[in-house]
PDB file of N, CA and C in Angstrom:
ATOM      1  N   MET A   1      -5.925  24.851 -94.092  1.00  0.00           N
ATOM      2  CA  MET A   1      -4.850  24.935 -93.244  1.00  0.00           C
ATOM      3  C   MET A   1      -5.871  26.113 -92.019  1.00  0.00           C
ATOM      4  N   LEU A   2      -6.373  26.653 -92.004  1.00  0.00           N
ATOM      5  CA  LEU A   2      -6.797  26.990 -91.057  1.00  0.00           C
ATOM      6  C   LEU A   2      -7.962  26.198 -90.085  1.00  0.00           C
ATOM      7  N   ALA A   3      -8.051  25.240 -91.437  1.00  0.00           N
ATOM      8  CA  ALA A   3      -9.380  24.471 -89.936  1.00  0.00           C
ATOM      9  C   ALA A   3      -8.287  23.563 -89.515  1.00  0.00           C
ATOM     10  N   LEU A   4      -7.482  23.125 -89.583  1.00  0.00           N
ATOM     11  CA  LEU A   4      -6.423  22.557 -88.868  1.00  0.00           C
ATOM     12  C   LEU A   4      -5.199  22.778 -87.298  1.00  0.00           C
ATOM     13  N   ALA A   5      -5.565  24.369 -87.916  1.00  0.00           N
ATOM     14  CA  ALA A   5      -5.279  24.590 -86.513  1.00  0.00           C
ATOM     15  C   ALA A   5      -6.006  25.103 -86.016  1.00  0.00           C
ATOM     16  N   ALA A   6      -7.980  25.163 -86.222  1.00  0.00           N
ATOM     17  CA  ALA A   6      -9.072  25.301 -85.205  1.00  0.00           C
ATOM     18  C   ALA A   6      -8.679  23.917 -84.111  1.00  0.00           C
ATOM     19  N   ASP A   7      -8.582  22.969 -85.502  1.00  0.00           N
ATOM     20  CA  ASP A   7      -9.278  21.029 -84.287  1.00  0.00           C
ATOM     21  C   ASP A   7      -7.370  21.447 -84.266  1.00  0.00           C
ATOM     22  N   ALA A   8      -6.509  21.579 -83.588  1.00  0.00           N
ATOM     23  CA  ALA A   8      -5.945  20.891 -82.738  1.00  0.00           C
ATOM     24  C   ALA A   8      -5.711  21.153 -81.326  1.00  0.00           C
ATOM     25  N   GLN A   9      -5.479  20.408 -80.982  1.00  0.00           N
ATOM     26  CA  GLN A   9      -5.350  20.419 -79.295  1.00  0.00           C
ATOM     27  C   GLN A   9      -4.552  21.551 -78.937  1.00  0.00           C
ATOM     28  N   PRO A  10      -4.739  21.509 -77.275  1.00  0.00           N
ATOM     29  CA  PRO A  10      -4.014  22.786 -77.160  1.00  0.00           C
ATOM     30  C   PRO A  10      -3.009  22.445 -76.208  1.00  0.00           C
ATOM     31  N   ALA A  11      -1.545  23.171 -76.296  1.00  0.00           N
ATOM     32  CA  ALA A  11       0.382  22.513 -76.592  1.00  0.00           C
ATOM     33  C   ALA A  11      -0.092  21.990 -74.725  1.00  0.00           C
ATOM     34  N   THR A  12      -0.475  22.937 -73.695  1.00  0.00           N
ATOM     35  CA  THR A  12      -0.776  23.226 -72.310  1.00  0.00           C
ATOM     36  C   THR A  12      -0.976  21.835 -71.685  1.00  0.00           C
ATOM     37  N   GLN A  13      -0.402  21.035 -72.133  1.00  0.00           N
ATOM     38  CA  GLN A  13      -0.857  19.146 -71.379  1.00  0.00           C
ATOM     39  C   GLN A  13      -0.253  18.555 -70.323  1.00  0.00           C
ATOM     40  N   PRO A  14      -0.150  18.847 -69.453  1.00  0.00           N
ATOM     41  CA  PRO A  14       0.179  19.069 -67.541  1.00  0.00           C
ATOM     42  C   PRO A  14       1.003  17.730 -67.738  1.00  0.00           C
ATOM     43  N   LEU A  15       2.881  18.053 -67.549  1.00  0.00           N
ATOM     44  CA  LEU A  15       3.757  16.960 -67.590  1.00  0.00           C
ATOM     45  C   LEU A  15       3.119  15.372 -66.163  1.00  0.00           C
ATOM     46  N   PRO A  16       3.705  14.408 -67.335  1.00  0.00           N
ATOM     47  CA  PRO A  16       3.565  13.297 -65.704  1.00  0.00           C
ATOM     48  C   PRO A  16       4.366  13.563 -64.837  1.00  0.00           C
ATOM     49  N   ASP A  17       4.013  12.817 -63.645  1.00  0.00           N
ATOM     50  CA  ASP A  17       5.022  12.794 -62.201  1.00  0.00           C
ATOM     51  C   ASP A  17       6.342  12.216 -63.358  1.00  0.00           C
ATOM     52  N   VAL A  18       7.564  12.585 -62.759  1.00  0.00           N
ATOM     53  CA  VAL A  18       9.049  12.046 -62.802  1.00  0.00           C
ATOM     54  C   VAL A  18       9.598  12.396 -61.128  1.00  0.00           C
ATOM     55  N   GLN A  19      10.376  11.254 -61.156  1.00  0.00           N
ATOM     56  CA  GLN A  19      10.571  10.822 -59.223  1.00  0.00           C
ATOM     57  C   GLN A  19      12.153  10.986 -60.128  1.00  0.00           C
ATOM     58  N   LEU A  20      12.504  12.512 -59.849  1.00  0.00           N
ATOM     59  CA  LEU A  20      13.939  12.503 -59.821  1.00  0.00           C
ATOM     60  C   LEU A  20      15.302  11.355 -58.907  1.00  0.00           C
ATOM     61  N   PRO A  21      16.147  11.216 -59.735  1.00  0.00           N
ATOM     62  CA  PRO A  21      17.461  10.656 -59.476  1.00  0.00           C
ATOM     63  C   PRO A  21      18.282  11.398 -58.839  1.00  0.00           C
ATOM     64  N   GLU A  22      18.568  10.081 -58.117  1.00  0.00           N
ATOM     65  CA  GLU A  22      20.184  11.674 -56.675  1.00  0.00           C
ATOM     66  C   GLU A  22      20.555  12.544 -57.336  1.00  0.00           C
ATOM     67  N   LEU A  23      21.131  13.607 -56.769  1.00  0.00           N
ATOM     68  CA  LEU A  23      21.894  14.859 -57.600  1.00  0.00           C
ATOM     69  C   LEU A  23      23.280  14.465 -57.844  1.00  0.00           C
ATOM     70  N   VAL A  24      23.700  14.921 -58.871  1.00  0.00           N
ATOM     71  CA  VAL A  24      25.197  14.215 -58.971  1.00  0.00           C
ATOM     72  C   VAL A  24      25.681  15.070 -59.430  1.00  0.00           C
ATOM     73  N   PRO A  25      27.154  15.414 -58.984  1.00  0.00           N
ATOM     74  CA  PRO A  25      27.126  16.375 -59.391  1.00  0.00           C
ATOM     75  C   PRO A  25      27.903  17.417 -61.163  1.00  0.00           C
ATOM     76  N   VAL A  26      27.759  18.801 -61.135  1.00  0.00           N
ATOM     77  CA  VAL A  26      27.359  18.432 -62.931  1.00  0.00           C
ATOM     78  C   VAL A  26      28.923  18.824 -63.446  1.00  0.00           C
ATOM     79  N   HIS A  27      29.586  18.088 -62.750  1.00  0.00           N
ATOM     80  CA  HIS A  27      31.424  17.862 -63.890  1.00  0.00           C
ATOM     81  C   HIS A  27      31.029  16.752 -63.956  1.00  0.00           C
ATOM     82  N   ARG A  28      30.363  16.240 -62.695  1.00  0.00           N
ATOM     83  CA  ARG A  28      30.461  14.711 -63.628  1.00  0.00           C
ATOM     84  C   ARG A  28      28.619  14.303 -64.819  1.00  0.00           C
ATOM     85  N   ILE A  29      28.331  15.478 -64.548  1.00  0.00           N
ATOM     86  CA  ILE A  29      26.514  15.057 -65.664  1.00  0.00           C
ATOM     87  C   ILE A  29      27.040  15.825 -66.760  1.00  0.00           C
ATOM     88  N   ALA A  30      28.472  17.071 -66.685  1.00  0.00           N
ATOM     89  CA  ALA A  30      29.089  17.375 -68.288  1.00  0.00           C
ATOM     90  C   ALA A  30      29.760  15.563 -69.459  1.00  0.00           C
ATOM     91  N   ALA A  31      30.130  15.178 -67.554  1.00  0.00           N
ATOM     92  CA  ALA A  31      30.960  14.618 -68.475  1.00  0.00           C
ATOM     93  C   ALA A  31      30.425  12.840 -69.508  1.00  0.00           C
ATOM     94  N   ASP A  32      28.991  12.301 -67.911  1.00  0.00           N
ATOM     95  CA  ASP A  32      28.294  11.845 -69.116  1.00  0.00           C
ATOM     96  C   ASP A  32      26.765  12.145 -68.151  1.00  0.00           C
ATOM     97  N   PRO A  33      25.519  12.828 -68.854  1.00  0.00           N
ATOM     98  CA  PRO A  33      24.453  12.670 -68.806  1.00  0.00           C
ATOM     99  C   PRO A  33      23.668  12.128 -68.448  1.00  0.00           C
ATOM    100  N   LEU A  34      23.400  10.946 -68.246  1.00  0.00           N
ATOM    101  CA  LEU A  34      22.843   9.702 -67.680  1.00  0.00           C
ATOM    102  C   LEU A  34      22.955   9.482 -66.306  1.00  0.00           C
ATOM    103  N   ALA A  35      24.655  10.554 -65.873  1.00  0.00           N
ATOM    104  CA  ALA A  35      24.716   9.778 -64.563  1.00  0.00           C
ATOM    105  C   ALA A  35      23.813   9.550 -62.960  1.00  0.00           C
ATOM    106  N   GLY A  36      23.648   9.001 -62.903  1.00  0.00           N
ATOM    107  CA  GLY A  36      23.915   8.219 -61.262  1.00  0.00           C
ATOM    108  C   GLY A  36      21.891   7.864 -62.236  1.00  0.00           C
ATOM    109  N   ILE A  37      20.891   7.506 -62.675  1.00  0.00           N
ATOM    110  CA  ILE A  37      20.532   7.154 -63.826  1.00  0.00           C
ATOM    111  C   ILE A  37      21.118   5.248 -64.139  1.00  0.00           C
ATOM    112  N   PRO A  38      19.942   4.077 -63.139  1.00  0.00           N
ATOM    113  CA  PRO A  38      20.782   3.276 -63.749  1.00  0.00           C
ATOM    114  C   PRO A  38      20.428   2.564 -64.743  1.00  0.00           C
ATOM    115  N   SER A  39      20.321   1.645 -65.816  1.00  0.00           N
ATOM    116  CA  SER A  39      19.450   0.957 -67.017  1.00  0.00           C
ATOM    117  C   SER A  39      19.835  -0.364 -66.952  1.00  0.00           C
ATOM    118  N   ALA A  40      18.684  -1.063 -66.763  1.00  0.00           N
ATOM    119  CA  ALA A  40      18.386  -2.250 -66.231  1.00  0.00           C
ATOM    120  C   ALA A  40      19.247  -3.183 -68.120  1.00  0.00           C
ATOM    121  N   ARG A  41      19.310  -2.330 -69.252  1.00  0.00           N
ATOM    122  CA  ARG A  41      19.948  -2.750 -70.229  1.00  0.00           C
ATOM    123  C   ARG A  41      21.473  -2.774 -70.077  1.00  0.00           C
ATOM    124  N   ASP A  42      21.912  -2.642 -69.332  1.00  0.00           N
ATOM    125  CA  ASP A  42      23.147  -2.452 -69.007  1.00  0.00           C
ATOM    126  C   ASP A  42      24.072  -3.586 -67.676  1.00  0.00           C
ATOM    127  N   ALA A  43      22.884  -3.582 -66.710  1.00  0.00           N
ATOM    128  CA  ALA A  43      23.119  -5.405 -67.114  1.00  0.00           C
ATOM    129  C   ALA A  43      23.246  -6.291 -67.016  1.00  0.00           C
ATOM    130  N   ASP A  44      22.738  -5.773 -68.580  1.00  0.00           N
ATOM    131  CA  ASP A  44      22.092  -6.991 -69.353  1.00  0.00           C
ATOM    132  C   ASP A  44      23.355  -8.351 -69.525  1.00  0.00           C
ATOM    133  N   PRO A  45      23.966  -9.573 -69.798  1.00  0.00           N
ATOM    134  CA  PRO A  45      25.325 -10.492 -69.795  1.00  0.00           C
ATOM    135  C   PRO A  45      25.290 -10.994 -70.984  1.00  0.00           C
ATOM    136  N   ALA A  46      24.295 -10.855 -72.100  1.00  0.00           N
ATOM    137  CA  ALA A  46      24.465 -10.843 -73.836  1.00  0.00           C
ATOM    138  C   ALA A  46      24.588  -9.370 -74.350  1.00  0.00           C
ATOM    139  N   ARG A  47      24.162  -8.550 -73.526  1.00  0.00           N
ATOM    140  CA  ARG A  47      25.329  -6.451 -74.052  1.00  0.00           C
ATOM    141  C   ARG A  47      25.951  -7.018 -74.024  1.00  0.00           C
ATOM    142  N   ILE A  48      26.012  -7.344 -72.206  1.00  0.00           N
ATOM    143  CA  ILE A  48      27.450  -7.217 -71.510  1.00  0.00           C
ATOM    144  C   ILE A  48      29.100  -7.638 -72.335  1.00  0.00           C
ATOM    145  N   ALA A  49      28.094  -8.758 -72.949  1.00  0.00           N
ATOM    146  CA  ALA A  49      29.262  -9.923 -73.699  1.00  0.00           C
ATOM    147  C   ALA A  49      29.752  -9.054 -74.882  1.00  0.00           C
ATOM    148  N   ALA A  50      28.784  -8.405 -75.761  1.00  0.00           N
ATOM    149  CA  ALA A  50      28.603  -8.116 -76.959  1.00  0.00           C
ATOM    150  C   ALA A  50      29.932  -7.325 -76.886  1.00  0.00           C
ATOM    151  N   GLN A  51      28.817  -5.831 -75.790  1.00  0.00           N
ATOM    152  CA  GLN A  51      29.936  -4.736 -76.073  1.00  0.00           C
ATOM    153  C   GLN A  51      31.786  -5.364 -76.146  1.00  0.00           C
ATOM    154  N   GLN A  52      32.195  -6.353 -74.824  1.00  0.00           N
ATOM    155  CA  GLN A  52      33.171  -6.849 -74.802  1.00  0.00           C
ATOM    156  C   GLN A  52      32.960  -6.941 -75.648  1.00  0.00           C
ATOM    157  N   ARG A  53      33.145  -8.384 -76.860  1.00  0.00           N
ATOM    158  CA  ARG A  53      33.335  -8.502 -78.655  1.00  0.00           C
ATOM    159  C   ARG A  53      33.366  -7.211 -79.504  1.00  0.00           C
ATOM    160  N   ILE A  54      32.678  -6.334 -79.400  1.00  0.00           N
ATOM    161  CA  ILE A  54      32.627  -5.236 -80.352  1.00  0.00           C
ATOM    162  C   ILE A  54      34.264  -4.683 -79.551  1.00  0.00           C
ATOM    163  N   SER A  55      34.663  -4.603 -78.308  1.00  0.00           N
ATOM    164  CA  SER A  55      35.557  -3.697 -77.791  1.00  0.00           C
ATOM    165  C   SER A  55      36.721  -4.200 -77.956  1.00  0.00           C
ATOM    166  N   ALA A  56      36.886  -5.414 -78.438  1.00  0.00           N
ATOM    167  CA  ALA A  56      37.594  -6.341 -77.960  1.00  0.00           C
ATOM    168  C   ALA A  56      38.645  -6.724 -80.207  1.00  0.00           C
ATOM    169  N   ALA A  57      36.845  -6.521 -80.692  1.00  0.00           N
ATOM    170  CA  ALA A  57      37.132  -6.518 -82.388  1.00  0.00           C
ATOM    171  C   ALA A  57      37.721  -5.408 -83.039  1.00  0.00           C
ATOM    172  N   LEU A  58      37.013  -4.126 -82.334  1.00  0.00           N
ATOM    173  CA  LEU A  58      37.843  -2.509 -83.085  1.00  0.00           C
ATOM    174  C   LEU A  58      39.868  -2.255 -82.060  1.00  0.00           C
ATOM    175  N   THR A  59      39.742  -2.751 -81.507  1.00  0.00           N
ATOM    176  CA  THR A  59      41.431  -3.330 -80.496  1.00  0.00           C
ATOM    177  C   THR A  59      41.669  -4.005 -82.195  1.00  0.00           C
ATOM    178  N   ALA A  60      41.911  -4.811 -82.186  1.00  0.00           N
ATOM    179  CA  ALA A  60      42.367  -5.947 -83.746  1.00  0.00           C
ATOM    180  C   ALA A  60      42.417  -4.747 -84.437  1.00  0.00           C
ATOM    181  N   VAL A  61      41.300  -3.769 -85.331  1.00  0.00           N
ATOM    182  CA  VAL A  61      41.562  -3.227 -86.117  1.00  0.00           C
ATOM    183  C   VAL A  61      42.127  -2.109 -85.565  1.00  0.00           C
ATOM    184  N   GLY A  62      42.693  -1.835 -85.331  1.00  0.00           N
ATOM    185  CA  GLY A  62      42.887  -0.282 -84.888  1.00  0.00           C
ATOM    186  C   GLY A  62      44.540  -0.862 -84.461  1.00  0.00           C
ATOM    187  N   SER A  63      44.851  -2.207 -83.800  1.00  0.00           N
ATOM    188  CA  SER A  63      45.887  -2.213 -84.149  1.00  0.00           C
ATOM    189  C   SER A  63      46.870  -3.986 -85.012  1.00  0.00           C
ATOM    190  N   ALA A  64      45.957  -3.726 -86.173  1.00  0.00           N
ATOM    191  CA  ALA A  64      45.730  -4.427 -87.602  1.00  0.00           C
ATOM    192  C   ALA A  64      46.377  -2.560 -88.851  1.00  0.00           C
ATOM    193  N   PHE A  65      46.156  -1.372 -88.360  1.00  0.00           N
ATOM    194  CA  PHE A  65      45.905  -0.352 -88.414  1.00  0.00           C
ATOM    195  C   PHE A  65      47.697  -0.222 -88.746  1.00  0.00           C
ATOM    196  N   ALA A  66      47.883   0.244 -87.538  1.00  0.00           N
ATOM    197  CA  ALA A  66      49.151   0.441 -86.728  1.00  0.00           C
ATOM    198  C   ALA A  66      50.047  -0.596 -86.786  1.00  0.00           C
ATOM    199  N   ARG A  67      49.856  -1.577 -86.884  1.00  0.00           N
ATOM    200  CA  ARG A  67      51.021  -2.687 -88.247  1.00  0.00           C
ATOM    201  C   ARG A  67      51.184  -2.080 -89.406  1.00  0.00           C
ATOM    202  N   LEU A  68      50.172  -1.458 -90.733  1.00  0.00           N
ATOM    203  CA  LEU A  68      50.228  -1.673 -91.991  1.00  0.00           C
ATOM    204  C   LEU A  68      50.594  -0.585 -92.167  1.00  0.00           C
ATOM    205  N   ASP A  69      50.576   0.511 -91.320  1.00  0.00           N
ATOM    206  CA  ASP A  69      51.147   2.038 -90.465  1.00  0.00           C
ATOM    207  C   ASP A  69      53.053   1.544 -90.817  1.00  0.00           C
ATOM    208  N   ALA A  70      52.730   0.975 -89.807  1.00  0.00           N
ATOM    209  CA  ALA A  70      54.422   1.087 -89.652  1.00  0.00           C
ATOM    210  C   ALA A  70      55.201  -0.556 -91.026  1.00  0.00           C
ATOM    211  N   ALA A  71      54.278  -0.882 -91.284  1.00  0.00           N
ATOM    212  CA  ALA A  71      55.325  -1.743 -93.110  1.00  0.00           C
ATOM    213  C   ALA A  71      55.083  -0.307 -93.848  1.00  0.00           C
ATOM    214  N   ARG A  72      54.142  -0.101 -93.678  1.00  0.00           N
ATOM    215  CA  ARG A  72      54.195   1.664 -94.955  1.00  0.00           C
ATOM    216  C   ARG A  72      55.778   2.415 -94.708  1.00  0.00           C
ATOM    217  N   ALA A  73      56.061   2.742 -93.023  1.00  0.00           N
ATOM    218  CA  ALA A  73      56.471   3.470 -92.678  1.00  0.00           C
ATOM    219  C   ALA A  73      58.348   3.253 -93.494  1.00  0.00           C
ATOM    220  N   ALA A  74      58.519   1.647 -93.810  1.00  0.00           N
ATOM    221  CA  ALA A  74      59.957   0.641 -93.538  1.00  0.00           C
ATOM    222  C   ALA A  74      59.428   0.565 -94.645  1.00  0.00           C
ATOM    223  N   GLU A  75      58.939   0.137 -95.469  1.00  0.00           N
ATOM    224  CA  GLU A  75      59.056   0.727 -97.112  1.00  0.00           C
ATOM    225  C   GLU A  75      58.951   2.040 -97.337  1.00  0.00           C
ATOM    226  N   GLN A  76      58.354   2.684 -96.999  1.00  0.00           N
ATOM    227  CA  GLN A  76      58.571   4.079 -97.518  1.00  0.00           C
ATOM    228  C   GLN A  76      60.380   3.920 -97.413  1.00  0.00           C
ATOM    229  N   ALA A  77      60.251   4.033 -96.300  1.00  0.00           N
ATOM    230  CA  ALA A  77      62.324   4.298 -95.877  1.00  0.00           C
ATOM    231  C   ALA A  77      62.674   3.529 -96.957  1.00  0.00           C
ATOM    232  N   ARG A  78      62.285   2.005 -96.690  1.00  0.00           N
ATOM    233  CA  ARG A  78      62.994   1.547 -97.945  1.00  0.00           C
ATOM    234  C   ARG A  78      63.841   1.761 -98.807  1.00  0.00           C
ATOM    235  N   LEU A  79      63.029   2.267 -99.967  1.00  0.00           N
ATOM    236  CA  LEU A  79      61.801   3.011-101.158  1.00  0.00           C
ATOM    237  C   LEU A  79      63.105   3.798-101.283  1.00  0.00           C
ATOM    238  N   SER A  80      62.899   5.007-100.587  1.00  0.00           N
ATOM    239  CA  SER A  80      63.688   6.370-100.681  1.00  0.00           C
ATOM    240  C   SER A  80      65.991   6.444-100.720  1.00  0.00           C
ATOM    241  N   ALA A  81      65.642   4.711 -99.503  1.00  0.00           N
ATOM    242  CA  ALA A  81      67.084   5.213 -99.563  1.00  0.00           C
ATOM    243  C   ALA A  81      67.921   4.219-100.978  1.00  0.00           C
ATOM    244  N   LEU A  82      66.558   3.613-101.741  1.00  0.00           N
ATOM    245  CA  LEU A  82      66.478   2.572-103.177  1.00  0.00           C
ATOM    246  C   LEU A  82      67.704   4.718-103.809  1.00  0.00           C
ATOM    247  N   VAL A  83      66.695   5.562-103.930  1.00  0.00           N
ATOM    248  CA  VAL A  83      66.531   6.585-105.063  1.00  0.00           C
ATOM    249  C   VAL A  83      67.173   7.348-104.506  1.00  0.00           C
ATOM    250  N   ILE A  84      68.296   7.616-103.060  1.00  0.00           N
ATOM    251  CA  ILE A  84      68.558   8.156-102.432  1.00  0.00           C
ATOM    252  C   ILE A  84      70.820   7.562-103.509  1.00  0.00           C
ATOM    253  N   GLN A  85      70.148   5.988-103.053  1.00  0.00           N
ATOM    254  CA  GLN A  85      71.688   5.016-103.732  1.00  0.00           C
ATOM    255  C   GLN A  85      71.567   5.299-104.770  1.00  0.00           C
ATOM    256  N   HIS A  86      70.682   5.270-105.643  1.00  0.00           N
ATOM    257  CA  HIS A  86      70.406   5.063-108.034  1.00  0.00           C
ATOM    258  C   HIS A  86      70.936   6.842-107.584  1.00  0.00           C
ATOM    259  N   GLN A  87      70.483   7.830-107.080  1.00  0.00           N
ATOM    260  CA  GLN A  87      70.904   9.324-106.688  1.00  0.00           C
ATOM    261  C   GLN A  87      72.572   9.117-107.151  1.00  0.00           C
ATOM    262  N   SER A  88      73.087   9.089-105.762  1.00  0.00           N
ATOM    263  CA  SER A  88      74.953   8.348-105.981  1.00  0.00           C
ATOM    264  C   SER A  88      75.089   8.308-106.980  1.00  0.00           C
ATOM    265  N   SER A  89      75.255   7.174-107.385  1.00  0.00           N
ATOM    266  CA  SER A  89      75.733   6.301-107.696  1.00  0.00           C
ATOM    267  C   SER A  89      75.442   6.358-110.425  1.00  0.00           C
ATOM    268  N   THR A  90      74.489   7.908-110.331  1.00  0.00           N
ATOM    269  CA  THR A  90      74.232   8.171-111.917  1.00  0.00           C
ATOM    270  C   THR A  90      75.445   9.682-110.984  1.00  0.00           C
ATOM    271  N   VAL A  91      75.635   9.590-112.627  1.00  0.00           N
ATOM    272  CA  VAL A  91      76.056  10.542-112.868  1.00  0.00           C
ATOM    273  C   VAL A  91      75.371  11.696-114.371  1.00  0.00           C
ATOM    274  N   ILE A  92      74.665  11.781-113.409  1.00  0.00           N
ATOM    275  CA  ILE A  92      74.909  13.070-114.461  1.00  0.00           C
ATOM    276  C   ILE A  92      74.926  14.197-115.384  1.00  0.00           C
ATOM    277  N   THR A  93      75.084  14.056-116.820  1.00  0.00           N
ATOM    278  CA  THR A  93      75.930  14.283-117.618  1.00  0.00           C
ATOM    279  C   THR A  93      74.957  15.953-118.796  1.00  0.00           C
ATOM    280  N   GLU A  94      74.939  16.431-118.723  1.00  0.00           N
ATOM    281  CA  GLU A  94      74.799  17.856-119.502  1.00  0.00           C
ATOM    282  C   GLU A  94      75.542  18.613-120.502  1.00  0.00           C
ATOM    283  N   LYS A  95      74.326  18.392-121.878  1.00  0.00           N
ATOM    284  CA  LYS A  95      75.277  18.807-122.719  1.00  0.00           C
ATOM    285  C   LYS A  95      75.460  19.957-123.292  1.00  0.00           C
TER     286      LYS A  95
END
């Protein structure tokens, strides 16, 4: 273990020169950490089309869940009304 530590390269290597993007307001950086840094893949038409298809599919799934939830609530209300109707028409006799 000590031999490995002795052979290790020093961690202080010079950093490569990096061109910084234009200054971006801090509130935009908090909302989008990559703001101001363009990406070639963001302009790819196939990627944009795929993102739009995914977004449409997620919207459809969300709508389906909303319809299911509405149907469940309607069925629950119908069953509750049946229970109330049954309870009001049933005479409970105690012995």
